Amino acid sequence: MHATKNQQHATNTQLLAIIDGEQSEMSQHVSSCEQCQIAFTELQSFESEIGLQMFDAADKVPNNDVWERIRSSLYQNSLDQESAVGEPSDMTQQVSNVHR
């Protein structure tokens, strides 16, 4: 079944909703439309790949160099705030509490 004048092909937003398990008239269309099935499969594969990459990145712990750059940046921001306001900042205390 091809999209008629009244029934357009599914948008990426609609396809993502179907991937997330939402049922609608559009999900019926997708199940019977070859063009929408192809788009659905491609989007589902892309979403799966991105999800795996994000999962892999979440498992990695930053090394000490990364933490040192974070501490340095927080410290520099606290100095910038102190010179702009003229009062000590709570950021100085937060810098010393950052994971080492």
mmCIF file of C-alpha atoms in Angstrom, residues 1 3 5 7 16 21 49-51 56 64 67 69 72 76 100:
data_model
loop_
_atom_site.group_PDB
_atom_site.id
_atom_site.type_symbol
_atom_site.label_atom_id
_atom_site.label_comp_id
_atom_site.label_asym_id
_atom_site.label_seq_id
_atom_site.Cartn_x
_atom_site.Cartn_y
_atom_site.Cartn_z
ATOM 1 C CA MET A 1 0.000 0.000 0.000
ATOM 2 C CA ALA A 3 0.683 6.648 0.683
ATOM 3 C CA LYS A 5 -3.297 11.909 -0.811
ATOM 4 C CA GLN A 7 -2.157 9.253 4.027
ATOM 5 C CA LEU A 16 10.650 7.156 16.525
ATOM 6 C CA GLY A 21 6.174 1.283 21.167
ATOM 7 C CA GLU A 49 24.069 2.246 16.979
ATOM 8 C CA ILE A 50 23.898 5.630 18.732
ATOM 9 C CA GLY A 51 22.565 3.951 21.866
ATOM 10 C CA ASP A 56 30.125 2.530 25.717
ATOM 11 C CA ASN A 64 43.388 12.101 35.903
ATOM 12 C CA TRP A 67 39.901 15.781 36.173
ATOM 13 C CA ARG A 69 41.521 20.237 33.488
ATOM 14 C CA SER A 72 41.698 24.115 36.632
ATOM 15 C CA GLN A 76 39.816 29.902 36.814
ATOM 16 C CA ARG A 100 40.809 13.733 42.391
#
